GROMACS .gro file of C-alpha atoms in nm:
model
  257
    1MET     CA    1  10.311   5.999  20.823
    2ILE     CA    2  10.603   6.225  20.917
    3GLU     CA    3  10.876   6.407  20.729
    4LEU     CA    4  11.189   6.583  20.851
    5ARG     CA    5  11.296   6.837  20.593
    6GLY     CA    6  11.635   7.007  20.614
    7VAL     CA    7  11.648   6.962  20.992
    8THR     CA    8  11.946   7.105  21.180
    9HIS     CA    9  12.003   7.113  21.555
   10ARG     CA   10  12.282   7.305  21.726
   11TYR     CA   11  12.396   7.321  22.084
   12ALA     CA   12  12.573   7.609  22.258
   13ARG     CA   13  12.943   7.583  22.342
   14ARG     CA   14  12.997   7.723  22.691
   15SER     CA   15  13.347   7.611  22.776
   16LEU     CA   16  13.611   7.878  22.837
   17PHE     CA   17  13.853   7.671  22.631
   18ASP     CA   18  13.614   7.673  22.336
   19GLY     CA   19  13.620   8.052  22.346
   20LEU     CA   20  13.998   8.070  22.375
   21LEU     CA   21  14.035   7.831  22.083
   22GLY     CA   22  13.806   8.040  21.869
   23ARG     CA   23  13.544   7.771  21.825
   24PRO     CA   24  13.197   7.884  21.714
   25GLU     CA   25  12.937   7.955  21.981
   26HIS     CA   26  12.700   7.698  21.836
   27ALA     CA   27  12.804   7.364  21.691
   28PRO     CA   28  12.571   7.144  21.485
   29VAL     CA   29  12.480   6.803  21.623
   30VAL     CA   30  12.253   6.733  21.327
   31GLU     CA   31  12.287   6.912  20.995
   32ASP     CA   32  12.042   6.931  20.704
   33VAL     CA   33  11.874   6.596  20.770
   34SER     CA   34  11.577   6.500  20.552
   35LEU     CA   35  11.384   6.180  20.619
   36THR     CA   36  11.034   6.044  20.564
   37ILE     CA   37  10.853   5.763  20.743
   38ALA     CA   38  10.545   5.616  20.577
   39PRO     CA   39  10.248   5.458  20.760
   40GLY     CA   40  10.338   5.108  20.876
   41GLU     CA   41  10.706   5.150  20.783
   42THR     CA   42  11.017   5.090  20.990
   43LEU     CA   43  11.296   5.334  20.911
   44CYS     CA   44  11.622   5.250  21.085
   45LEU     CA   45  11.888   5.509  21.163
   46VAL     CA   46  12.229   5.344  21.188
   47GLY     CA   47  12.574   5.483  21.257
   48GLN     CA   48  12.840   5.498  21.522
   49SER     CA   49  12.803   5.674  21.858
   50GLY     CA   50  12.793   6.051  21.822
   51ALA     CA   51  12.647   6.042  21.472
   52GLY     CA   52  12.338   6.237  21.582
   53LYS     CA   53  12.088   5.949  21.566
   54SER     CA   54  11.931   6.007  21.908
   55THR     CA   55  11.900   6.380  21.841
   56VAL     CA   56  11.707   6.307  21.521
   57GLY     CA   57  11.485   6.072  21.718
   58ARG     CA   58  11.410   6.335  21.980
   59ILE     CA   59  11.327   6.588  21.711
   60ALA     CA   60  11.089   6.341  21.545
   61ALA     CA   61  10.927   6.277  21.884
   62GLY     CA   62  10.881   6.649  21.949
   63ILE     CA   63  11.113   6.648  22.250
   64LEU     CA   64  11.365   6.877  22.080
   65ALA     CA   65  11.289   7.164  21.846
   66PRO     CA   66  11.511   7.192  21.539
   67SER     CA   67  11.734   7.498  21.506
   68ALA     CA   68  11.647   7.502  21.136
   69GLY     CA   69  11.428   7.302  20.904
   70VAL     CA   70  11.077   7.169  20.959
   71VAL     CA   71  10.896   6.859  21.080
   72ILE     CA   72  10.590   6.793  20.864
   73GLY     CA   73  10.300   6.582  20.985
   74LYS     CA   74  10.145   6.546  21.328
   75PRO     CA   75  10.122   6.178  21.413
   76ARG     CA   76  10.092   6.063  21.771
   77VAL     CA   77  10.451   5.986  21.863
   78ARG     CA   78  10.585   5.799  22.165
   79MET     CA   79  10.949   5.727  22.245
   80VAL     CA   80  11.123   5.430  22.405
   81PHE     CA   81  11.445   5.563  22.552
   82GLN     CA   82  11.781   5.389  22.549
   83ASP     CA   83  11.802   5.381  22.930
   84HIS     CA   84  11.489   5.181  23.006
   85ALA     CA   85  11.571   5.169  23.378
   86GLY     CA   86  11.626   5.543  23.403
   87SER     CA   87  11.304   5.620  23.216
   88LEU     CA   88  11.091   5.447  23.482
   89ASN     CA   89  11.020   5.611  23.817
   90PRO     CA   90  11.173   5.373  24.076
   91ARG     CA   91  10.922   5.476  24.344
   92ARG     CA   92  10.606   5.412  24.146
   93ARG     CA   93  10.428   5.091  24.066
   94ILE     CA   94  10.417   4.978  23.705
   95GLY     CA   95  10.038   4.993  23.685
   96ALA     CA   96  10.029   5.355  23.799
   97MET     CA   97  10.284   5.460  23.538
   98LEU     CA   98  10.090   5.284  23.263
   99ALA     CA   99   9.763   5.438  23.381
  100ASP     CA  100   9.916   5.786  23.360
  101ALA     CA  101  10.021   5.721  22.999
  102LEU     CA  102   9.674   5.612  22.884
  103THR     CA  103   9.454   5.868  22.708
  104PRO     CA  104   9.073   5.903  22.722
  105ASP     CA  105   9.029   5.756  22.373
  106ASP     CA  106   9.231   5.446  22.462
  107GLY     CA  107   8.990   5.199  22.618
  108ARG     CA  108   9.259   4.968  22.749
  109ALA     CA  109   9.366   4.918  23.110
  110PRO     CA  110   9.723   4.876  23.239
  111ALA     CA  111   9.665   4.499  23.254
  112ASP     CA  112   9.581   4.500  22.882
  113LEU     CA  113   9.906   4.678  22.799
  114LEU     CA  114  10.104   4.431  23.006
  115ARG     CA  115   9.946   4.138  22.824
  116GLU     CA  116  10.030   4.295  22.488
  117VAL     CA  117  10.400   4.296  22.574
  118GLY     CA  118  10.401   3.944  22.718
  119LEU     CA  119  10.387   4.024  23.089
  120PRO     CA  120  10.126   3.895  23.338
  121PRO     CA  121   9.875   4.149  23.472
  122ASP     CA  122  10.001   4.115  23.830
  123PHE     CA  123  10.322   4.293  23.723
  124ALA     CA  124  10.116   4.611  23.764
  125GLU     CA  125  10.188   4.587  24.138
  126ARG     CA  126  10.564   4.570  24.094
  127ARG     CA  127  10.819   4.848  24.098
  128PRO     CA  128  11.104   4.869  23.843
  129HIS     CA  129  11.370   4.730  24.077
  130GLU     CA  130  11.165   4.412  24.114
  131MET     CA  131  11.200   4.333  23.744
  132SER     CA  132  11.475   4.215  23.511
  133GLY     CA  133  11.621   4.434  23.237
  134GLY     CA  134  11.412   4.263  22.972
  135GLN     CA  135  11.095   4.303  23.177
  136ARG     CA  136  11.164   4.673  23.230
  137GLN     CA  137  11.213   4.717  22.857
  138ARG     CA  138  10.877   4.547  22.798
  139VAL     CA  139  10.719   4.792  23.041
  140ALA     CA  140  10.881   5.084  22.858
  141ILE     CA  141  10.733   4.953  22.532
  142ALA     CA  142  10.392   4.904  22.697
  143ARG     CA  143  10.396   5.263  22.821
  144ALA     CA  144  10.486   5.386  22.473
  145LEU     CA  145  10.191   5.194  22.329
  146ALA     CA  146   9.947   5.370  22.563
  147GLY     CA  147   9.742   5.635  22.389
  148LEU     CA  148   9.730   5.458  22.051
  149PRO     CA  149  10.040   5.615  21.889
  150ASP     CA  150  10.102   5.619  21.515
  151LEU     CA  151  10.482   5.625  21.544
  152LEU     CA  152  10.722   5.476  21.797
  153VAL     CA  153  11.074   5.617  21.822
  154LEU     CA  154  11.293   5.335  21.955
  155ASP     CA  155  11.635   5.449  22.075
  156GLU     CA  156  11.867   5.145  22.096
  157PRO     CA  157  11.585   4.923  22.229
  158THR     CA  158  11.807   4.616  22.270
  159SER     CA  159  12.123   4.775  22.410
  160ALA     CA  160  12.245   4.651  22.751
  161LEU     CA  161  12.035   4.333  22.716
  162ASP     CA  162  12.175   3.983  22.685
  163VAL     CA  163  12.148   3.811  22.347
  164SER     CA  164  11.850   3.589  22.430
  165THR     CA  165  11.656   3.886  22.568
  166GLN     CA  166  11.746   4.093  22.262
  167VAL     CA  167  11.590   3.823  22.045
  168GLU     CA  168  11.269   3.829  22.248
  169ILE     CA  169  11.244   4.209  22.243
  170LEU     CA  170  11.292   4.214  21.865
  171GLY     CA  171  11.022   3.950  21.826
  172LEU     CA  172  10.794   4.155  22.050
  173LEU     CA  173  10.849   4.471  21.846
  174ARG     CA  174  10.773   4.290  21.522
  175SER     CA  175  10.452   4.148  21.669
  176VAL     CA  176  10.346   4.488  21.803
  177LYS     CA  177  10.406   4.654  21.467
  178GLU     CA  178  10.216   4.389  21.272
  179ALA     CA  179   9.922   4.399  21.514
  180GLY     CA  180   9.881   4.776  21.521
  181ARG     CA  181  10.005   4.900  21.184
  182LEU     CA  182  10.252   5.121  21.366
  183SER     CA  183  10.544   5.303  21.213
  184PHE     CA  184  10.885   5.276  21.379
  185LEU     CA  185  11.186   5.504  21.379
  186LEU     CA  186  11.446   5.257  21.501
  187ILE     CA  187  11.783   5.390  21.621
  188THR     CA  188  12.068   5.143  21.651
  189HIS     CA  189  12.439   5.093  21.594
  190ASP     CA  190  12.383   4.721  21.534
  191LEU     CA  191  12.321   4.623  21.173
  192SER     CA  192  12.193   4.284  21.289
  193VAL     CA  193  11.906   4.462  21.466
  194ALA     CA  194  11.844   4.677  21.159
  195GLY     CA  195  11.836   4.373  20.934
  196ARG     CA  196  11.564   4.208  21.141
  197LEU     CA  197  11.324   4.501  21.165
  198ALA     CA  198  11.399   4.769  20.906
  199ASP     CA  199  11.216   4.830  20.580
  200ARG     CA  200  11.456   5.111  20.497
  201ILE     CA  201  11.790   5.217  20.644
  202ALA     CA  202  11.939   5.566  20.673
  203VAL     CA  203  12.310   5.581  20.753
  204MET     CA  204  12.434   5.875  20.961
  205ARG     CA  205  12.781   6.009  21.025
  206SER     CA  206  12.885   6.333  21.198
  207GLY     CA  207  12.530   6.465  21.204
  208ARG     CA  208  12.449   6.403  20.838
  209VAL     CA  209  12.258   6.136  20.650
  210LEU     CA  210  12.496   5.980  20.400
  211GLU     CA  211  12.268   5.730  20.233
  212THR     CA  212  11.911   5.599  20.250
  213GLY     CA  213  11.775   5.288  20.085
  214PRO     CA  214  11.584   4.963  20.127
  215ALA     CA  215  11.732   4.744  20.400
  216SER     CA  216  11.769   4.455  20.157
  217GLN     CA  217  11.982   4.677  19.932
  218ILE     CA  218  12.194   4.850  20.197
  219LEU     CA  219  12.284   4.523  20.371
  220THR     CA  220  12.363   4.331  20.052
  221PRO     CA  221  12.728   4.320  19.939
  222GLY     CA  222  12.770   4.588  19.675
  223GLY     CA  223  12.427   4.737  19.744
  224ALA     CA  224  12.542   5.049  19.930
  225THR     CA  225  12.697   5.338  19.738
  226ASP     CA  226  12.858   5.553  20.008
  227PRO     CA  227  13.212   5.441  20.109
  228TYR     CA  228  13.136   5.478  20.480
  229THR     CA  229  12.823   5.264  20.448
  230CYS     CA  230  13.018   5.003  20.253
  231ALA     CA  231  13.281   4.992  20.528
  232LEU     CA  232  13.013   4.948  20.798
  233VAL     CA  233  12.844   4.666  20.608
  234GLN     CA  234  13.172   4.491  20.533
  235ALA     CA  235  13.278   4.509  20.899
  236TRP     CA  236  12.940   4.369  21.004
  237GLN     CA  237  12.959   4.085  20.752
  238ARG     CA  238  13.302   3.983  20.881
  239MET     CA  239  13.160   3.934  21.229
  240ALA     CA  240  12.945   3.642  21.338
  241PRO     CA  241  12.583   3.764  21.364
  242PRO     CA  242  12.521   3.824  21.736
  243LEU     CA  243  12.150   3.747  21.710
  244PRO     CA  244  12.004   3.409  21.611
  245VAL     CA  245  11.799   3.397  21.294
  246HIS     CA  246  11.477   3.326  21.484
  247ALA     CA  247  11.466   3.687  21.609
  248ARG     CA  248  11.160   3.736  21.390
  249ALA     CA  249  10.960   3.483  21.590
  250ARG     CA  250  10.664   3.601  21.790
  251VAL     CA  251  10.700   3.625  22.165
  252PRO     CA  252  10.482   3.396  22.375
  253ALA     CA  253  10.246   3.565  22.618
  254TYR     CA  254  10.377   3.631  22.967
  255ALA     CA  255  10.739   3.570  22.864
  256ALA     CA  256  10.966   3.637  23.159
  257ALA     CA  257  11.260   3.802  22.985
   0.00000   0.00000   0.00000
């Protein structure tokens, strides 16, 4: 499906203080990252804020070009951004935004996309401010599904949502994946989210991938090999799971999250 091989991305330092302190002109955000995503697979990137996860996602989606390394494979890629509200034009109606995202080879209408994500067709007449956070996230997912993509890049798809809405969005994503044989690159800091969707997990820290393995292995006590990964998993296991176990359940049509 898609492979990132030795991918590095750097950004320019422009601060006067950086120059005075002798810092390099370009600092790596992502360094020598290699990942593969197979057809129908969910690969989850986990790690703390600033690890470089979103940058990897943007490179996979073709939004950013790597400074070094290559991206192999040309699947149709769509991205669901972390800020679902900011990614929707507040002045436009939902139906118009979905219509713009559809391609000639996609025979669906905006109403079809809304149904697929559990929203009634009349939501096409609404604007983003007339919807809840969960409904806006469903619209963002519907727009990403337009054009029959092979791969969805999901950047923190449940962040800023309440727990019950997180459960519904996770159930929706699982249903969408099973129905369309999509691949997912899922970006999250929450191992509970990873455990409910991921086939494999890649752990990032300071721009590098430390460890990659099956989700069942990484999240099992003693299954991870990298000390940082072990610490993340142990910290997660000490906390009460924030998401109920029924997060895998399918979402009923026209849910009003």
